[in-house]
Amino acid sequence: QVLSNPEFLAEGSAIHDLLAPDRVLIGGDETIEGSLAIKKLSWIYEHWVPKEKILTTNTWSSELSKLVANAFLAQRISSINTISAICESTGASVSEVAKAVGLDSRIGPKFLNASIGFGGSCFQKDVYNLIYLAESLKLEPVAQYWLQVIKINDWQRERFAQMIVQNLFGSVSGKKIAIYGFAFKKDTADTRESSSIYVCRYLIAEGASLHIYDPKVTSDRIHLDLSEQTGLSERELRKHVKIANEPYEAAKDSHAIVICTEWDEFTKLDYELIYSTMQKPSFLFDGRLILDHDHLVSMGFNVFCVGKKPPKNQFLNQSPL
Ligand code: UGA
């Protein structure tokens, strides 16, 4: 018998997710042999998972549920990211809106963090998989609906990169920009489909000189990813991209810091010290909403982030050195 037993493990919490899963899903043939096979696999899980959390279904339901779970999570991120754009124009704060909306127990608080777009090896692939399935079933409106989740994700990445160029007086050509974070999320060295790659690609195309710092991603990985995405040879790329060993070095003499990954480390840095070593005016773009923006503005930073109108009174005391 062939069973379907999708995993719902997230990187960084995989062991916990395995030991204490929200549910275990086992799909199989609707035959006597199929149901015996399902029971056997279920018995293994019952050693540590409460029986009521083990769902048994037919094969199609199980396989489809995996795609739908990831598609719904991706959809929530795209949904909140569309709202982040409205917040930036209206003065609403996307974090406040997400909190207010998430307190509705029917909606729930998780996966409502606005960002520079979801990355990772799973979400985009699984949404595309769902789109392909809908297309092959000739369900074009369904395919178009889910395609929008990907399009919004691409748009959010580009929108953030454009925000950087626009606020740096319309050009980043020749300007040093510190990129904080290259992994697709914190606590992993995985860069697959990382939004950071797309933001960097955009800035490289605009002529910026990037100094990238990530606590876990290796410099070879960063060069390889960017070389693939930009089409530049690794040698050519090294003219535009430097890898820093620590965040202070990356920010020194830069015009701007761009937060791409929500590493905890970035919340604990000495931004007064960092500010003192940067070009003036100094900019900070927070793509993950992890920093205290008012405090940064009080230090002299010009701060821009997803989902929030830029704080007032910026550009005071900002004459170039
Ligand atoms: C995801 C699912 O969460 C797992 O349940 C699933 O098993 C796994 O894919 C898989 O199919 O193998 P993972 O890719 O490890 O897990 O990462 P997530 O924690 O889901 O994050 C995905 C992306 O969404 C990251 O770039 C993250 O930064 C972003 N994200 C997440 C947001 O932008 N906002 C949020 O509120 C949450």
Short mmCIF file of C-alpha atoms and ligand atoms in Angstrom, two decimals:
data_model
loop_
_atom_site.label_atom_id
_atom_site.label_comp_id
_atom_site.label_asym_id
_atom_site.label_seq_id
_atom_site.Cartn_x
_atom_site.Cartn_y
_atom_site.Cartn_z
CA GLN A 1 0.00 0.00 0.00
CA VAL A 2 1.09 3.56 -0.65
CA LEU A 3 0.05 6.02 2.02
CA SER A 4 0.07 9.81 2.06
CA ASN A 5 1.53 11.23 5.26
CA PRO A 6 2.43 14.88 4.69
CA GLU A 7 4.71 16.66 7.13
CA PHE A 8 3.90 20.08 8.54
CA LEU A 9 7.32 20.81 10.02
CA ALA A 10 8.63 24.35 9.87
CA GLU A 11 12.36 25.07 9.77
CA GLY A 12 13.69 26.02 13.16
CA SER A 13 10.89 24.25 15.03
CA ALA A 14 10.89 20.90 13.23
CA ILE A 15 11.60 18.74 16.28
CA HIS A 16 8.94 20.47 18.34
CA ASP A 17 6.49 20.21 15.44
CA LEU A 18 7.23 16.50 15.19
CA LEU A 19 6.90 15.85 18.92
CA ALA A 20 3.83 18.00 19.46
CA PRO A 21 2.06 18.31 16.11
CA ASP A 22 -1.22 20.21 15.65
CA ARG A 23 -2.33 17.13 13.73
CA VAL A 24 -1.00 14.09 11.91
CA LEU A 25 -2.56 13.34 8.58
CA ILE A 26 -2.64 9.89 7.04
CA GLY A 27 -4.32 9.26 3.72
CA GLY A 28 -4.77 5.96 1.95
CA ASP A 29 -6.88 3.88 -0.37
CA GLU A 30 -10.50 3.40 0.56
CA THR A 31 -10.12 -0.38 0.55
CA ILE A 32 -9.69 -2.98 3.28
CA GLU A 33 -5.93 -3.15 2.57
CA GLY A 34 -5.70 0.65 2.51
CA SER A 35 -7.48 1.02 5.80
CA LEU A 36 -5.26 -1.66 7.41
CA ALA A 37 -2.16 0.19 6.24
CA ILE A 38 -3.52 3.49 7.64
CA LYS A 39 -4.15 1.80 11.01
CA LYS A 40 -0.60 0.46 11.14
CA LEU A 41 0.97 3.86 10.50
CA SER A 42 -1.45 5.50 12.92
CA TRP A 43 -0.36 3.00 15.60
CA ILE A 44 3.24 4.25 15.29
CA TYR A 45 2.19 7.88 15.83
CA GLU A 46 -0.10 6.94 18.73
CA HIS A 47 3.04 6.26 20.78
CA TRP A 48 3.41 10.01 21.28
CA VAL A 49 0.52 11.80 19.56
CA PRO A 50 -2.99 11.85 21.11
CA LYS A 51 -5.33 9.77 18.97
CA GLU A 52 -7.78 12.64 18.38
CA LYS A 53 -4.99 14.54 16.61
CA ILE A 54 -4.47 11.79 14.05
CA LEU A 55 -6.71 12.33 11.04
CA THR A 56 -7.24 9.57 8.53
CA THR A 57 -8.58 10.42 5.10
CA ASN A 58 -8.50 9.25 1.52
CA THR A 59 -5.31 9.90 -0.41
CA TRP A 60 -6.57 12.94 -2.32
CA SER A 61 -7.81 14.71 0.83
CA SER A 62 -4.48 14.15 2.54
CA GLU A 63 -2.33 15.32 -0.38
CA LEU A 64 -4.56 18.32 -1.05
CA SER A 65 -4.61 19.32 2.63
CA LYS A 66 -0.84 19.71 2.61
CA LEU A 67 -0.98 22.11 -0.33
CA VAL A 68 -3.94 23.98 1.09
CA ALA A 69 -2.32 24.41 4.52
CA ASN A 70 0.74 26.06 2.96
CA ALA A 71 -1.39 28.03 0.50
CA PHE A 72 -3.55 29.43 3.32
CA LEU A 73 -0.48 30.44 5.32
CA ALA A 74 1.05 32.13 2.25
CA GLN A 75 -2.29 33.79 1.55
CA ARG A 76 -2.41 35.29 5.04
CA ILE A 77 1.03 36.83 4.53
CA SER A 78 0.06 38.24 1.14
CA SER A 79 -3.18 39.54 2.65
CA ILE A 80 -1.45 41.40 5.46
CA ASN A 81 1.18 42.66 3.02
CA THR A 82 -1.52 44.25 0.85
CA ILE A 83 -2.78 45.97 4.01
CA SER A 84 0.76 47.16 4.78
CA ALA A 85 0.67 49.22 1.59
CA ILE A 86 -2.63 50.82 2.65
CA CYS A 87 -1.17 51.55 6.09
CA GLU A 88 1.86 53.34 4.64
CA SER A 89 -0.44 55.72 2.78
CA THR A 90 -3.09 56.27 5.41
CA GLY A 91 -1.19 56.46 8.67
CA ALA A 92 -2.56 53.21 10.07
CA SER A 93 0.01 50.83 11.55
CA VAL A 94 -0.02 47.33 10.12
CA SER A 95 1.12 45.82 13.43
CA GLU A 96 -1.79 47.45 15.23
CA VAL A 97 -4.23 46.32 12.54
CA ALA A 98 -2.82 42.76 12.62
CA LYS A 99 -3.16 42.67 16.40
CA ALA A 100 -6.74 43.96 16.34
CA VAL A 101 -7.75 41.58 13.57
CA GLY A 102 -5.89 38.59 15.03
CA LEU A 103 -7.66 38.92 18.39
CA ASP A 104 -10.81 37.72 16.66
CA SER A 105 -10.68 34.05 17.65
CA ARG A 106 -12.06 33.12 14.23
CA ILE A 107 -9.00 34.70 12.58
CA GLY A 108 -6.24 34.12 15.17
CA PRO A 109 -2.95 35.98 15.61
CA LYS A 110 -0.44 33.79 13.76
CA PHE A 111 1.09 34.48 10.35
CA LEU A 112 -0.05 38.08 10.30
CA ASN A 113 3.38 39.70 10.40
CA ALA A 114 3.81 42.05 7.46
CA SER A 115 7.16 41.54 5.80
CA ILE A 116 9.10 41.93 2.58
CA GLY A 117 7.32 38.80 1.36
CA PHE A 118 7.41 35.13 2.24
CA GLY A 119 10.36 32.98 1.19
CA GLY A 120 11.47 29.41 1.76
CA SER A 121 11.33 26.33 -0.35
CA CYS A 122 7.69 25.48 0.34
CA PHE A 123 5.13 28.26 0.05
CA GLN A 124 5.73 29.38 -3.52
CA LYS A 125 6.18 25.80 -4.77
CA ASP A 126 2.99 24.61 -3.09
CA VAL A 127 0.89 27.56 -4.26
CA TYR A 128 2.15 26.94 -7.80
CA ASN A 129 1.30 23.29 -7.35
CA LEU A 130 -2.27 24.25 -6.41
CA ILE A 131 -2.46 26.60 -9.39
CA TYR A 132 -1.26 23.84 -11.70
CA LEU A 133 -3.83 21.47 -10.28
CA ALA A 134 -6.64 24.02 -10.76
CA GLU A 135 -5.51 24.70 -14.32
CA SER A 136 -5.37 21.03 -15.20
CA LEU A 137 -8.90 20.67 -13.81
CA LYS A 138 -9.91 23.63 -16.02
CA LEU A 139 -10.76 25.73 -12.97
CA GLU A 140 -9.25 28.95 -14.31
CA PRO A 141 -10.83 31.36 -11.74
CA VAL A 142 -9.41 29.19 -8.95
CA ALA A 143 -5.96 29.23 -10.55
CA GLN A 144 -6.13 33.02 -10.99
CA TYR A 145 -7.20 33.50 -7.38
CA TRP A 146 -4.16 31.64 -6.01
CA LEU A 147 -1.79 33.17 -8.55
CA GLN A 148 -2.58 36.51 -6.96
CA VAL A 149 -0.96 35.31 -3.70
CA ILE A 150 2.34 34.91 -5.56
CA LYS A 151 1.95 38.13 -7.50
CA ILE A 152 1.37 40.12 -4.32
CA ASN A 153 4.47 38.50 -2.83
CA ASP A 154 6.58 39.55 -5.81
CA TRP A 155 5.03 43.01 -5.70
CA GLN A 156 5.80 43.41 -2.00
CA ARG A 157 9.46 42.54 -2.57
CA GLU A 158 9.72 45.04 -5.39
CA ARG A 159 7.76 47.69 -3.54
CA PHE A 160 10.19 47.49 -0.62
CA ALA A 161 13.22 47.73 -2.92
CA GLN A 162 11.65 50.74 -4.66
CA MET A 163 10.99 52.35 -1.28
CA ILE A 164 14.74 52.21 -0.62
CA VAL A 165 15.72 53.80 -3.94
CA GLN A 166 13.04 56.50 -3.79
CA ASN A 167 13.95 57.58 -0.28
CA LEU A 168 17.65 57.63 -1.05
CA PHE A 169 16.84 60.62 -3.29
CA GLY A 170 15.94 58.48 -6.31
CA SER A 171 19.33 56.84 -6.79
CA VAL A 172 21.47 54.26 -5.04
CA SER A 173 24.14 54.25 -7.71
CA GLY A 174 27.55 53.94 -6.08
CA LYS A 175 26.02 54.15 -2.59
CA LYS A 176 27.04 51.72 0.09
CA ILE A 177 24.05 49.92 1.57
CA ALA A 178 24.23 47.47 4.48
CA ILE A 179 21.93 44.48 4.13
CA TYR A 180 21.07 42.85 7.46
CA GLY A 181 19.92 39.29 6.89
CA PHE A 182 19.97 37.01 3.87
CA ALA A 183 18.18 33.87 5.14
CA PHE A 184 14.48 33.51 4.31
CA LYS A 185 13.64 33.75 8.01
CA LYS A 186 15.54 33.87 11.29
CA ASP A 187 17.21 30.85 12.91
CA THR A 188 18.09 29.15 9.65
CA ALA A 189 20.88 29.35 7.10
CA ASP A 190 18.43 28.47 4.33
CA THR A 191 18.21 31.07 1.57
CA ARG A 192 15.86 29.31 -0.84
CA GLU A 193 13.42 31.86 -2.28
CA SER A 194 14.59 34.34 0.34
CA SER A 195 13.06 37.79 -0.27
CA SER A 196 16.46 39.23 0.58
CA ILE A 197 17.79 37.84 -2.72
CA TYR A 198 15.18 39.78 -4.70
CA VAL A 199 15.74 43.01 -2.80
CA CYS A 200 19.51 42.67 -3.33
CA ARG A 201 19.04 41.90 -7.03
CA TYR A 202 17.00 45.08 -7.47
CA LEU A 203 19.56 47.22 -5.64
CA ILE A 204 22.47 45.71 -7.58
CA ALA A 205 20.66 46.50 -10.85
CA GLU A 206 20.35 50.11 -9.60
CA GLY A 207 24.13 50.26 -9.06
CA ALA A 208 24.30 50.00 -5.28
CA SER A 209 27.31 48.61 -3.47
CA LEU A 210 25.97 46.04 -1.02
CA HIS A 211 27.61 44.95 2.20
CA ILE A 212 25.69 41.92 3.39
CA TYR A 213 25.70 40.51 6.89
CA ASP A 214 23.87 37.37 7.99
CA PRO A 215 24.75 35.49 11.18
CA LYS A 216 24.40 32.05 9.58
CA VAL A 217 24.49 32.20 5.77
CA THR A 218 27.93 31.63 4.25
CA SER A 219 29.50 34.09 1.83
CA ASP A 220 29.71 31.39 -0.86
CA ARG A 221 25.97 30.80 -0.60
CA ILE A 222 25.22 34.52 -0.90
CA HIS A 223 27.45 34.90 -3.95
CA LEU A 224 25.97 31.83 -5.58
CA ASP A 225 22.36 32.94 -5.00
CA LEU A 226 22.99 36.43 -6.26
CA SER A 227 25.00 35.25 -9.21
CA GLU A 228 22.12 32.97 -10.23
CA GLN A 229 19.55 35.73 -9.81
CA THR A 230 21.46 38.57 -11.46
CA GLY A 231 23.12 36.58 -14.22
CA LEU A 232 26.44 38.22 -13.26
CA SER A 233 29.51 36.04 -12.98
CA GLU A 234 30.75 35.56 -9.43
CA ARG A 235 33.78 37.69 -10.27
CA GLU A 236 31.63 40.51 -11.61
CA LEU A 237 29.30 40.21 -8.65
CA ARG A 238 32.11 40.63 -6.15
CA LYS A 239 32.50 44.21 -7.45
CA HIS A 240 28.97 45.00 -6.20
CA VAL A 241 28.71 42.74 -3.18
CA LYS A 242 30.89 42.41 -0.10
CA ILE A 243 30.18 40.06 2.75
CA ALA A 244 30.68 41.45 6.24
CA ASN A 245 31.68 39.33 9.23
CA GLU A 246 29.70 41.44 11.63
CA PRO A 247 26.93 44.06 11.46
CA TYR A 248 28.97 47.08 12.57
CA GLU A 249 31.48 46.53 9.78
CA ALA A 250 28.64 46.24 7.24
CA ALA A 251 27.10 49.55 8.33
CA LYS A 252 30.32 51.59 8.52
CA ASP A 253 30.29 54.40 5.93
CA SER A 254 26.98 53.18 4.51
CA HIS A 255 24.09 55.43 3.53
CA ALA A 256 21.47 52.96 4.66
CA ILE A 257 20.79 49.80 6.60
CA VAL A 258 18.16 47.45 5.21
CA ILE A 259 16.67 44.82 7.54
CA CYS A 260 15.66 41.82 5.46
CA THR A 261 15.61 38.98 8.03
CA GLU A 262 14.17 39.23 11.52
CA TRP A 263 17.23 37.87 13.40
CA ASP A 264 16.97 38.64 17.15
CA GLU A 265 20.56 39.85 17.02
CA PHE A 266 19.48 42.89 15.00
CA THR A 267 17.27 44.12 17.83
CA LYS A 268 20.19 44.15 20.25
CA LEU A 269 22.73 46.20 18.29
CA ASP A 270 24.09 49.55 19.45
CA TYR A 271 22.39 51.74 16.85
CA GLU A 272 23.82 54.96 18.37
CA LEU A 273 27.28 53.59 17.63
CA ILE A 274 26.23 52.40 14.19
CA TYR A 275 24.71 55.80 13.40
CA SER A 276 27.92 57.55 14.35
CA THR A 277 29.87 55.56 11.73
CA MET A 278 27.41 56.00 8.84
CA GLN A 279 27.17 58.57 6.07
CA LYS A 280 24.77 61.44 6.77
CA PRO A 281 21.87 61.57 6.33
CA SER A 282 21.60 57.98 7.55
CA PHE A 283 18.68 55.78 6.59
CA LEU A 284 17.23 52.61 8.00
CA PHE A 285 14.66 50.48 6.18
CA ASP A 286 12.97 47.91 8.37
CA GLY A 287 11.40 45.20 6.23
CA ARG A 288 10.49 43.11 9.26
CA LEU A 289 9.19 45.69 11.74
CA ILE A 290 11.54 44.49 14.48
CA LEU A 291 13.10 47.75 15.67
CA ASP A 292 11.97 50.66 17.83
CA HIS A 293 11.49 53.21 15.07
CA ASP A 294 10.77 56.26 17.24
CA HIS A 295 13.97 55.62 19.16
CA LEU A 296 15.95 55.33 15.94
CA VAL A 297 14.46 58.60 14.69
CA SER A 298 15.42 60.29 17.95
CA MET A 299 19.04 59.22 17.28
CA GLY A 300 18.91 60.92 13.89
CA PHE A 301 18.03 58.04 11.56
CA ASN A 302 15.54 58.48 8.75
CA VAL A 303 13.38 55.42 9.16
CA PHE A 304 11.12 53.75 6.63
CA CYS A 305 9.39 50.43 7.03
CA VAL A 306 6.64 48.25 5.65
CA GLY A 307 3.20 49.00 6.96
CA LYS A 308 3.77 52.30 8.71
CA LYS A 309 3.88 55.91 7.61
CA PRO A 310 7.42 57.24 8.09
CA PRO A 311 7.71 58.98 11.49
CA LYS A 312 7.43 62.79 11.33
CA ASN A 313 10.28 65.24 11.91
CA GLN A 314 12.79 63.24 9.92
CA PHE A 315 15.45 65.03 7.90
CA LEU A 316 16.15 67.45 10.78
CA ASN A 317 19.84 67.98 11.59
CA GLN A 318 20.70 65.84 8.62
CA SER A 319 23.18 67.90 6.68
CA PRO A 320 25.79 65.72 4.98
CA LEU A 321 29.11 65.50 6.79
C1 UGA B 1 6.38 26.20 6.08
C2 UGA B 1 5.15 25.87 6.94
O1 UGA B 1 5.04 26.83 8.00
C3 UGA B 1 5.25 24.46 7.54
O2 UGA B 1 4.05 24.15 8.25
C4 UGA B 1 5.42 23.46 6.38
O3 UGA B 1 5.53 22.12 6.87
C5 UGA B 1 6.69 23.81 5.61
O4 UGA B 1 6.56 25.16 5.08
C6 UGA B 1 6.85 22.81 4.50
O5 UGA B 1 5.95 22.71 3.63
O6 UGA B 1 7.82 22.03 4.52
P1 UGA B 1 8.86 27.09 6.59
O7 UGA B 1 8.99 27.18 5.10
O8 UGA B 1 9.95 26.45 7.37
O9 UGA B 1 7.51 26.25 6.94
O10 UGA B 1 8.72 28.56 7.11
P2 UGA B 1 7.59 29.49 7.75
O11 UGA B 1 7.88 29.70 9.19
O12 UGA B 1 6.23 29.03 7.41
O13 UGA B 1 7.87 30.89 7.01
C7 UGA B 1 7.77 31.01 5.60
C8 UGA B 1 8.03 32.45 5.18
O14 UGA B 1 6.96 33.30 5.56
C9 UGA B 1 9.29 33.07 5.79
O15 UGA B 1 9.96 33.84 4.81
C10 UGA B 1 8.75 33.97 6.88
O16 UGA B 1 9.61 35.04 7.18
C11 UGA B 1 7.48 34.45 6.23
N1 UGA B 1 6.46 34.91 7.20
C12 UGA B 1 5.97 34.06 8.14
C13 UGA B 1 5.99 36.22 7.13
O17 UGA B 1 6.41 37.01 6.27
N2 UGA B 1 5.04 36.64 8.02
C14 UGA B 1 4.53 35.80 8.98
O18 UGA B 1 3.65 36.25 9.76
C15 UGA B 1 5.01 34.49 9.04
#
